[in-house]
Short mmCIF file of C-alpha atoms and ligand atoms in Angstrom, two decimals:
data_model
loop_
_atom_site.label_atom_id
_atom_site.label_comp_id
_atom_site.label_asym_id
_atom_site.label_seq_id
_atom_site.Cartn_x
_atom_site.Cartn_y
_atom_site.Cartn_z
CA MET A 247 -9.81 57.36 39.04
CA SER A 248 -10.20 53.66 40.10
CA GLN A 249 -11.88 53.34 43.65
CA ARG A 250 -9.58 50.92 46.02
CA VAL A 251 -11.67 47.90 47.27
CA ILE A 252 -11.00 45.45 49.91
CA HIS A 253 -12.75 42.36 49.12
CA VAL A 254 -13.95 39.78 52.20
CA GLY A 255 -14.84 36.15 51.50
CA ILE A 256 -13.17 33.84 49.16
CA GLY A 257 -15.34 30.65 49.33
CA VAL A 258 -16.85 28.93 46.24
CA PHE A 259 -18.67 32.30 45.21
CA GLY A 260 -16.00 34.68 46.44
CA ARG A 261 -13.33 32.74 44.13
CA ARG A 262 -15.61 33.95 41.04
CA TRP A 263 -15.39 37.27 42.68
CA CYS A 264 -11.58 37.41 42.58
CA SER A 265 -11.24 35.44 39.02
CA GLU A 266 -14.12 37.08 37.37
CA PHE A 267 -16.24 40.01 38.75
CA LEU A 268 -13.48 41.89 40.48
CA LYS A 269 -10.88 41.03 37.79
CA SER A 270 -13.07 42.51 35.10
CA ASN A 271 -13.34 45.71 36.90
CA VAL A 272 -9.88 46.06 37.58
CA ALA A 273 -9.04 45.48 34.04
CA ASP A 274 -11.28 48.45 32.89
CA GLY A 275 -9.97 50.73 35.44
CA THR A 276 -13.18 50.79 37.49
CA ILE A 277 -11.73 49.51 40.53
CA GLU A 278 -8.25 48.22 42.39
CA VAL A 279 -8.37 45.55 44.74
CA VAL A 280 -5.95 46.82 47.60
CA ALA A 281 -6.56 44.04 50.03
CA LEU A 282 -8.29 40.76 50.21
CA VAL A 283 -9.64 38.82 53.49
CA ASP A 284 -10.67 35.26 54.22
CA LEU A 285 -10.29 33.09 57.56
CA ASP A 286 -9.15 30.32 55.50
CA ARG A 287 -5.49 30.75 53.85
CA ASP A 288 -5.90 28.59 50.90
CA ALA A 289 -8.88 30.54 50.03
CA LEU A 290 -6.66 33.59 50.41
CA GLU A 291 -4.14 32.12 48.13
CA ALA A 292 -6.54 31.44 45.40
CA GLY A 293 -7.91 34.97 45.49
CA ARG A 294 -4.17 36.42 45.61
CA GLN A 295 -3.19 34.24 42.44
CA SER A 296 -6.25 35.44 40.52
CA LEU A 297 -5.82 39.37 41.47
CA GLY A 298 -1.83 39.20 41.54
CA LEU A 299 -1.92 40.84 44.92
CA PRO A 300 1.25 40.68 47.21
CA ALA A 301 1.05 38.42 50.09
CA GLU A 302 1.24 41.36 52.46
CA ARG A 303 -2.13 42.62 51.34
CA CYS A 304 -3.74 39.27 52.41
CA TYR A 305 -5.61 39.09 55.67
CA THR A 306 -7.24 36.56 57.83
CA ASP A 307 -8.85 39.28 59.86
CA ALA A 308 -11.01 41.78 58.24
CA ALA A 309 -10.60 44.32 61.00
CA ARG A 310 -6.93 44.29 60.49
CA ALA A 311 -7.30 44.87 56.93
CA PHE A 312 -9.67 47.68 57.42
CA ASP A 313 -7.32 49.42 59.70
CA GLU A 314 -4.19 49.09 57.71
CA VAL A 315 -5.04 49.54 54.18
CA ALA A 316 -6.80 52.71 53.00
CA ALA A 317 -9.91 51.80 50.86
CA ASP A 318 -13.05 53.30 49.35
CA PHE A 319 -15.45 50.18 49.92
CA CYS A 320 -15.48 46.69 50.77
CA THR A 321 -17.27 43.83 48.58
CA VAL A 322 -18.64 41.07 51.11
CA ALA A 323 -19.00 37.55 49.79
CA VAL A 324 -18.94 35.42 53.31
CA THR A 325 -21.84 33.34 54.20
CA PRO A 326 -25.06 35.35 55.01
CA ALA A 327 -24.73 34.81 58.86
CA HIS A 328 -21.43 36.90 58.79
CA HIS A 329 -22.49 39.52 56.76
CA GLU A 330 -23.49 41.83 59.55
CA ALA A 331 -20.05 41.53 61.62
CA ILE A 332 -18.22 42.53 58.47
CA ILE A 333 -20.67 45.29 57.58
CA ASP A 334 -20.32 46.74 61.15
CA LEU A 335 -16.61 46.64 61.00
CA ALA A 336 -16.50 48.46 57.41
CA LEU A 337 -19.21 51.18 58.66
CA ALA A 338 -16.92 51.81 61.63
CA ARG A 339 -14.04 52.52 59.47
CA GLY A 340 -16.13 54.79 56.98
CA LEU A 341 -16.22 52.33 54.13
CA ASP A 342 -19.15 51.99 51.82
CA VAL A 343 -20.30 48.20 51.08
CA LEU A 344 -21.41 46.15 48.42
CA CYS A 345 -22.41 42.84 49.81
CA GLU A 346 -23.76 39.62 48.66
CA LYS A 347 -27.42 38.67 48.72
CA PRO A 348 -29.04 38.05 51.13
CA ILE A 349 -28.47 41.16 53.39
CA ALA A 350 -28.50 38.66 56.35
CA ASP A 351 -29.92 35.45 57.43
CA THR A 352 -32.71 37.21 59.69
CA MET A 353 -35.29 39.90 59.24
CA GLU A 354 -33.95 41.32 62.26
CA ALA A 355 -30.35 41.43 61.20
CA THR A 356 -31.58 42.77 57.54
CA LEU A 357 -33.29 45.83 59.40
CA ARG A 358 -30.47 46.45 61.60
CA ILE A 359 -28.19 46.61 58.74
CA ALA A 360 -30.31 49.03 56.91
CA ARG A 361 -30.58 51.12 59.73
CA ASN A 362 -26.87 51.14 60.69
CA VAL A 363 -26.11 52.24 57.25
CA ARG A 364 -28.45 54.97 57.27
CA ARG A 365 -27.13 56.12 60.82
CA ALA A 366 -23.50 56.01 59.38
CA GLY A 367 -24.55 58.09 56.21
CA ARG A 368 -22.59 55.33 53.91
CA LYS A 369 -23.78 53.81 50.78
CA MET A 370 -24.52 50.06 50.68
CA ALA A 371 -25.84 47.98 47.98
CA VAL A 372 -26.45 44.21 47.37
CA THR A 373 -25.66 42.06 44.41
CA MET A 374 -29.00 40.78 43.13
CA SER A 375 -27.09 39.07 40.38
CA HIS A 376 -29.75 37.13 38.53
CA ARG A 377 -32.29 40.25 38.31
CA PHE A 378 -29.27 42.04 36.51
CA ASP A 379 -28.32 39.17 34.05
CA GLN A 380 -28.82 39.42 30.41
CA ASP A 381 -32.01 37.39 29.78
CA LYS A 382 -33.94 38.85 33.04
CA THR A 383 -33.08 42.53 32.06
CA THR A 384 -34.37 41.64 28.49
CA LEU A 385 -37.49 40.36 29.97
CA ARG A 386 -37.64 43.37 32.23
CA ARG A 387 -37.19 45.92 29.43
CA ILE A 388 -40.18 44.41 27.69
CA VAL A 389 -42.32 44.51 30.57
CA ARG A 390 -41.22 48.13 31.31
CA SER A 391 -41.77 49.28 27.91
CA GLY A 392 -45.61 48.96 28.45
CA VAL A 393 -46.21 46.84 25.28
CA LEU A 394 -47.87 44.10 27.20
CA GLY A 395 -50.29 46.79 28.78
CA ARG A 396 -50.88 46.53 32.45
CA ILE A 397 -49.51 43.63 34.03
CA ASN A 398 -51.95 41.16 35.59
CA ALA A 399 -50.03 38.14 36.98
CA ILE A 400 -46.76 36.67 36.75
CA GLY A 401 -45.45 32.86 37.05
CA MET A 402 -41.78 31.77 37.77
CA ARG A 403 -40.50 28.27 38.19
CA PHE A 404 -37.12 27.41 39.42
CA GLN A 405 -36.24 23.68 39.30
CA GLY A 406 -32.58 22.80 40.31
CA ASP A 407 -31.39 18.89 40.71
CA MET A 408 -29.12 19.59 43.81
CA ARG A 409 -30.51 17.13 46.11
CA GLN A 410 -27.36 15.31 46.98
CA ARG A 411 -24.94 16.71 49.84
CA MET A 412 -22.68 19.12 48.53
CA ALA A 413 -24.32 19.44 45.24
CA TRP A 414 -25.52 23.01 45.89
CA SER A 415 -21.42 23.91 46.27
CA SER A 416 -21.16 24.90 49.83
CA LEU A 417 -21.73 22.98 52.86
CA PHE A 418 -23.66 25.85 54.96
CA ARG A 419 -26.86 25.61 52.52
CA HIS A 420 -27.21 21.76 53.67
CA GLU A 421 -26.85 22.56 57.26
CA MET A 422 -28.98 25.78 57.35
CA ALA A 423 -32.66 26.38 57.96
CA ASP A 424 -34.57 27.18 54.54
CA PRO A 425 -31.85 26.97 52.16
CA LEU A 426 -34.38 27.25 49.07
CA LEU A 427 -35.73 30.40 50.38
CA VAL A 428 -32.64 32.60 51.89
CA GLU A 429 -30.13 31.42 49.46
CA GLY A 430 -32.08 30.70 46.16
CA ALA A 431 -35.58 32.22 46.31
CA ILE A 432 -34.17 35.37 47.54
CA HIS A 433 -33.02 36.09 43.85
CA HIS A 434 -36.29 34.86 42.35
CA LEU A 435 -38.81 36.72 44.62
CA ASP A 436 -36.69 39.89 44.15
CA ILE A 437 -37.02 39.39 40.20
CA ILE A 438 -40.89 38.79 40.74
CA GLY A 439 -41.17 41.78 43.01
CA ASP A 440 -39.05 44.12 40.46
CA LEU A 441 -41.39 42.97 37.51
CA ALA A 442 -44.48 43.54 39.41
CA GLY A 443 -43.28 47.17 40.05
CA ALA A 444 -45.03 47.70 43.11
CA ARG A 445 -44.61 46.53 47.11
CA CYS A 446 -46.03 43.17 48.02
CA GLU A 447 -48.88 43.42 50.34
CA THR A 448 -49.81 39.72 51.14
CA LEU A 449 -47.87 36.60 50.74
CA PHE A 450 -48.85 32.85 51.29
CA ALA A 451 -46.43 30.09 51.28
CA THR A 452 -45.76 26.40 52.02
CA THR A 453 -42.24 24.84 52.02
CA TRP A 454 -41.28 21.60 52.87
CA LYS A 455 -38.37 19.29 52.19
CA PRO A 456 -38.74 15.44 50.36
CA ASP A 457 -37.30 12.73 52.17
CA TRP A 458 -34.45 12.42 49.33
CA ALA A 459 -33.25 15.93 49.81
CA GLU A 460 -29.84 15.77 51.84
CA TYR A 461 -30.81 19.01 53.43
CA ARG A 462 -31.58 19.98 57.22
CA GLY A 463 -33.73 22.72 55.93
CA ASP A 464 -36.65 23.06 53.40
CA THR A 465 -35.62 22.85 49.59
CA ASP A 466 -39.11 23.19 48.05
CA ALA A 467 -41.63 26.02 48.05
CA ILE A 468 -44.71 27.16 46.63
CA VAL A 469 -45.25 31.03 47.31
CA THR A 470 -48.16 33.39 46.38
CA MET A 471 -48.04 36.96 46.57
CA ALA A 472 -50.47 39.84 45.71
CA PHE A 473 -48.95 43.43 45.02
CA ALA A 474 -50.24 46.86 45.69
CA ASN A 475 -50.92 47.54 42.04
CA GLY A 476 -53.28 44.52 41.91
CA VAL A 477 -50.59 42.22 40.20
CA ARG A 478 -50.70 38.54 41.71
CA ALA A 479 -47.66 36.20 41.28
CA VAL A 480 -47.23 32.72 42.07
CA TYR A 481 -43.57 30.98 42.63
CA GLU A 482 -42.38 27.28 42.57
CA GLY A 483 -39.13 26.39 43.74
CA SER A 484 -36.97 23.25 44.19
CA VAL A 485 -33.44 22.49 44.64
CA SER A 486 -34.30 18.91 45.11
CA HIS A 487 -36.08 18.38 41.49
CA PRO A 488 -35.40 15.05 39.87
CA VAL A 489 -34.09 16.46 36.69
CA GLY A 490 -33.15 20.28 37.04
CA LEU A 491 -35.74 21.55 34.51
CA ASN A 492 -35.15 25.13 35.18
CA THR A 493 -32.02 25.69 37.34
CA PHE A 494 -29.82 28.77 37.98
CA TYR A 495 -29.48 31.02 35.06
CA LYS A 496 -32.38 28.92 33.16
CA GLU A 497 -35.37 29.64 35.22
CA TYR A 498 -38.83 29.85 33.68
CA ILE A 499 -40.81 33.29 33.95
CA ARG A 500 -44.03 34.31 32.15
CA VAL A 501 -45.64 37.71 32.77
CA ASP A 502 -49.29 38.06 31.77
CA GLY A 503 -50.37 41.44 30.72
CA GLU A 504 -53.74 42.98 29.27
CA ARG A 505 -52.43 42.92 25.79
CA GLY A 506 -49.60 40.29 25.62
CA THR A 507 -47.67 37.90 27.45
CA ALA A 508 -43.89 37.43 27.75
CA ILE A 509 -42.16 34.20 28.35
CA LEU A 510 -38.45 33.83 29.29
CA ALA A 511 -37.33 30.03 29.46
CA HIS A 512 -34.04 28.79 29.30
CA ARG A 513 -32.70 32.07 28.33
CA ASP A 514 -34.78 32.43 25.23
CA VAL A 515 -37.26 35.34 25.36
CA GLU A 516 -40.58 35.36 23.34
CA VAL A 517 -43.87 37.26 23.43
CA PHE A 518 -47.27 36.79 22.28
CA MET A 519 -49.69 39.77 21.45
CA ARG A 520 -53.31 39.62 21.74
CA GLN A 521 -54.84 40.30 18.40
CA ASP A 522 -58.54 40.90 17.62
CA ILE A 523 -59.33 37.36 16.62
CA TRP A 524 -62.41 35.21 18.25
CA ARG A 525 -60.79 32.78 21.07
CA GLN A 526 -57.19 32.58 19.89
CA GLN A 527 -54.87 30.08 20.91
CA HIS A 528 -50.83 29.85 21.08
CA ARG A 529 -48.29 27.63 21.99
CA GLU A 530 -45.34 28.20 24.05
CA GLY A 531 -42.09 28.12 22.08
CA ARG A 532 -43.81 29.67 19.01
CA GLY A 533 -44.25 33.16 19.88
CA GLN A 534 -42.23 36.20 18.58
CA LYS A 535 -38.69 35.82 19.66
CA VAL A 536 -36.89 38.69 21.05
CA ALA A 537 -33.13 39.13 20.78
CA LEU A 538 -31.36 39.50 24.25
CA LEU A 539 -29.91 42.92 25.11
CA GLN A 540 -26.28 43.41 24.26
CA GLN A 541 -23.76 45.09 26.66
CA PRO A 542 -20.31 44.46 27.84
CA LYS A 543 -21.38 43.49 31.37
CA TRP A 544 -23.86 41.58 33.46
CA ILE A 545 -24.56 40.03 36.74
CA ASN A 546 -21.89 40.97 39.31
CA HIS A 547 -19.60 42.58 36.74
CA TRP A 548 -22.14 45.03 36.13
CA LEU A 549 -23.28 45.76 39.88
CA ILE A 550 -19.65 46.55 40.66
CA GLU A 551 -19.51 49.05 38.04
CA GLN A 552 -22.98 50.58 39.08
CA PHE A 553 -21.76 50.83 42.70
CA ALA A 554 -18.51 52.94 41.66
CA ARG A 555 -20.73 55.27 39.36
CA TRP A 556 -23.12 55.52 42.33
CA ARG A 557 -20.42 56.31 44.83
CA ASP A 558 -18.82 58.87 42.04
CA GLY A 559 -22.11 60.65 42.01
CA GLY A 560 -24.17 58.58 39.69
CA PRO A 561 -27.50 57.34 39.83
CA PRO A 562 -28.44 55.47 43.04
CA MET A 563 -28.43 51.62 42.64
CA GLU A 564 -31.76 49.84 42.40
CA THR A 565 -30.24 47.49 44.97
CA ARG A 566 -29.51 49.82 47.51
CA VAL A 567 -30.10 48.44 51.10
CA GLU A 568 -33.28 50.38 51.97
CA GLU A 569 -34.79 49.25 48.77
CA ASN A 570 -33.43 45.69 48.90
CA VAL A 571 -34.91 45.17 52.44
CA GLN A 572 -38.09 44.34 50.25
CA ALA A 573 -36.58 41.19 48.71
CA SER A 574 -35.43 39.94 52.25
CA ALA A 575 -39.17 40.76 53.28
CA LEU A 576 -40.47 38.35 50.84
CA VAL A 577 -38.43 35.71 51.92
CA PHE A 578 -38.79 36.09 55.65
CA ALA A 579 -42.74 36.40 55.13
CA ALA A 580 -42.62 33.17 53.40
CA ILE A 581 -40.91 31.54 56.23
CA GLU A 582 -43.33 32.89 58.52
CA SER A 583 -46.43 31.98 56.51
CA SER A 584 -45.15 28.46 56.07
CA ARG A 585 -44.35 28.03 59.76
CA CYS A 586 -47.93 29.50 60.68
CA GLY A 587 -50.06 28.39 57.64
CA ALA A 588 -51.47 31.77 57.18
CA PRO A 589 -50.92 34.49 54.84
CA VAL A 590 -48.63 37.23 56.16
CA ALA A 591 -48.64 40.98 55.62
CA VAL A 592 -45.26 41.63 53.96
CA GLN A 593 -44.97 45.32 55.02
CA ARG A 594 -45.32 44.57 58.37
CA LEU A 595 -41.96 42.89 58.58
CA VAL A 596 -40.49 46.09 56.79
CA ASP A 597 -42.05 48.57 59.03
CA ALA A 598 -40.93 46.62 62.21
CA GLY A 599 -37.41 48.41 61.09
N1 NAD B 243 -25.11 36.18 43.69
C1 NAD B 243 -25.19 34.86 43.46
O1 NAD B 243 -25.54 34.48 42.50
C2 NAD B 243 -24.49 34.00 44.59
C3 NAD B 243 -24.14 32.88 44.25
C4 NAD B 243 -23.61 31.79 45.19
C5 NAD B 243 -23.29 32.69 46.55
N2 NAD B 243 -23.61 33.92 46.67
C6 NAD B 243 -23.29 34.50 48.15
O2 NAD B 243 -22.24 34.70 48.23
C7 NAD B 243 -21.76 34.60 49.81
C8 NAD B 243 -20.79 33.41 49.98
O3 NAD B 243 -21.23 32.19 49.47
P1 NAD B 243 -20.47 30.97 49.14
O4 NAD B 243 -21.38 30.02 48.50
O5 NAD B 243 -19.18 31.48 48.59
O6 NAD B 243 -19.95 30.65 50.55
P2 NAD B 243 -18.71 29.57 51.18
O7 NAD B 243 -18.95 28.88 52.46
O8 NAD B 243 -18.15 28.60 50.05
O9 NAD B 243 -17.67 30.87 51.45
C9 NAD B 243 -17.56 31.40 52.21
C10 NAD B 243 -16.24 31.94 52.67
O10 NAD B 243 -16.31 33.10 53.94
C11 NAD B 243 -15.21 33.01 54.46
N3 NAD B 243 -15.46 33.51 55.95
C12 NAD B 243 -16.67 33.45 56.75
N4 NAD B 243 -16.71 34.27 57.82
C13 NAD B 243 -15.59 35.14 57.62
C14 NAD B 243 -15.05 36.20 58.24
N5 NAD B 243 -15.49 36.76 59.43
N6 NAD B 243 -14.05 36.72 57.81
C15 NAD B 243 -13.38 36.42 56.63
N7 NAD B 243 -13.87 35.38 55.97
C16 NAD B 243 -14.93 34.73 56.20
C17 NAD B 243 -14.98 31.75 54.58
O11 NAD B 243 -13.83 31.15 55.03
C18 NAD B 243 -15.38 31.05 53.26
O12 NAD B 243 -13.94 31.08 52.38
C19 NAD B 243 -23.55 34.15 50.35
O13 NAD B 243 -23.91 35.39 50.79
C20 NAD B 243 -23.99 33.61 48.92
O14 NAD B 243 -25.51 33.83 49.40
C21 NAD B 243 -24.37 34.61 45.85
#
């Protein structure tokens, strides 16, 4: 039976939820959208039209929607600073929650949310869209297959040309502290942590904002990480890059193992396997191409379905809130490291919960 969903937040990305992610899951009977919520009436109208809801199922107040419309779970796509208020309301009404990343805009709120979900005995997961995209899932399958041998190091590059005001879609990113880390690198550090396959122990970061970036907070970062299983990683990120060499959905990731290397660049995946040849050399772009995995749903289309299956007794989601605090810990450890100029013990942030 399809599960009843109240969706909250129809801004720039919330419109995609309505016109794409929720819609595809309504179409195949996974869910039914029973109400929509946004403070902005124009946004509500856009969502209503995408999903064909009656006007009386559109609310400007989440508390009222939760009180008046029977539902199984809510989906949350408001700005990060407002996630906690919506999640608290949902938990108080006995709803499960599928929330946009990041869990919250501070580590304290992240840990509070995870604690409140546990105490309420509800399910909550986070839409780490990019980890569940087709290209990253293909790379992940290669790494998990063991073909590369033990993983030694990971390198990831994200370079977007979004330096002008409003170039990164919504105003809040230009006005917040640490837009790159909180809004962008949350995905990338999450992917690195997943590929590493262990908890991050130590992280050192430097973040900054070039003069030309029309943002209040830092748009650029270099982060180095050491994981509990010995994997080391380095992340370079920028949303003020001159030309956007590896922007969202086209990032560069290299995973180096004992026996081989896998590279994802601009959605192409290739592997290079070590041969027993004296001092061999290779060149990127000329490795063995790997066809991308095929399945009907990726990113949030797939995550909504995973959430519904989990609620229905299926396997727990990998991005359930108690696991996903690790991605937030990487972000907030990077912020702390950059401020204090020293390495940070990442699990100290998680243990504070
Ligand atoms: N997974 C991804 O790839 C991805 C991409 C973009 C954005 N996001 C996430 O989606 C979320 C929204 O981002 P956005 O770019 O759409 O932001 P946005 O500012 O464009 O939209 C936010 C919307 O939330 C509404 N809102 C705020 N507080 C509310 C409240 N209390 N009740 C009801 N509505 C409220 C606003 O009116 C606005 O329409 C963020 O968490 C962001 O990180 C994720």
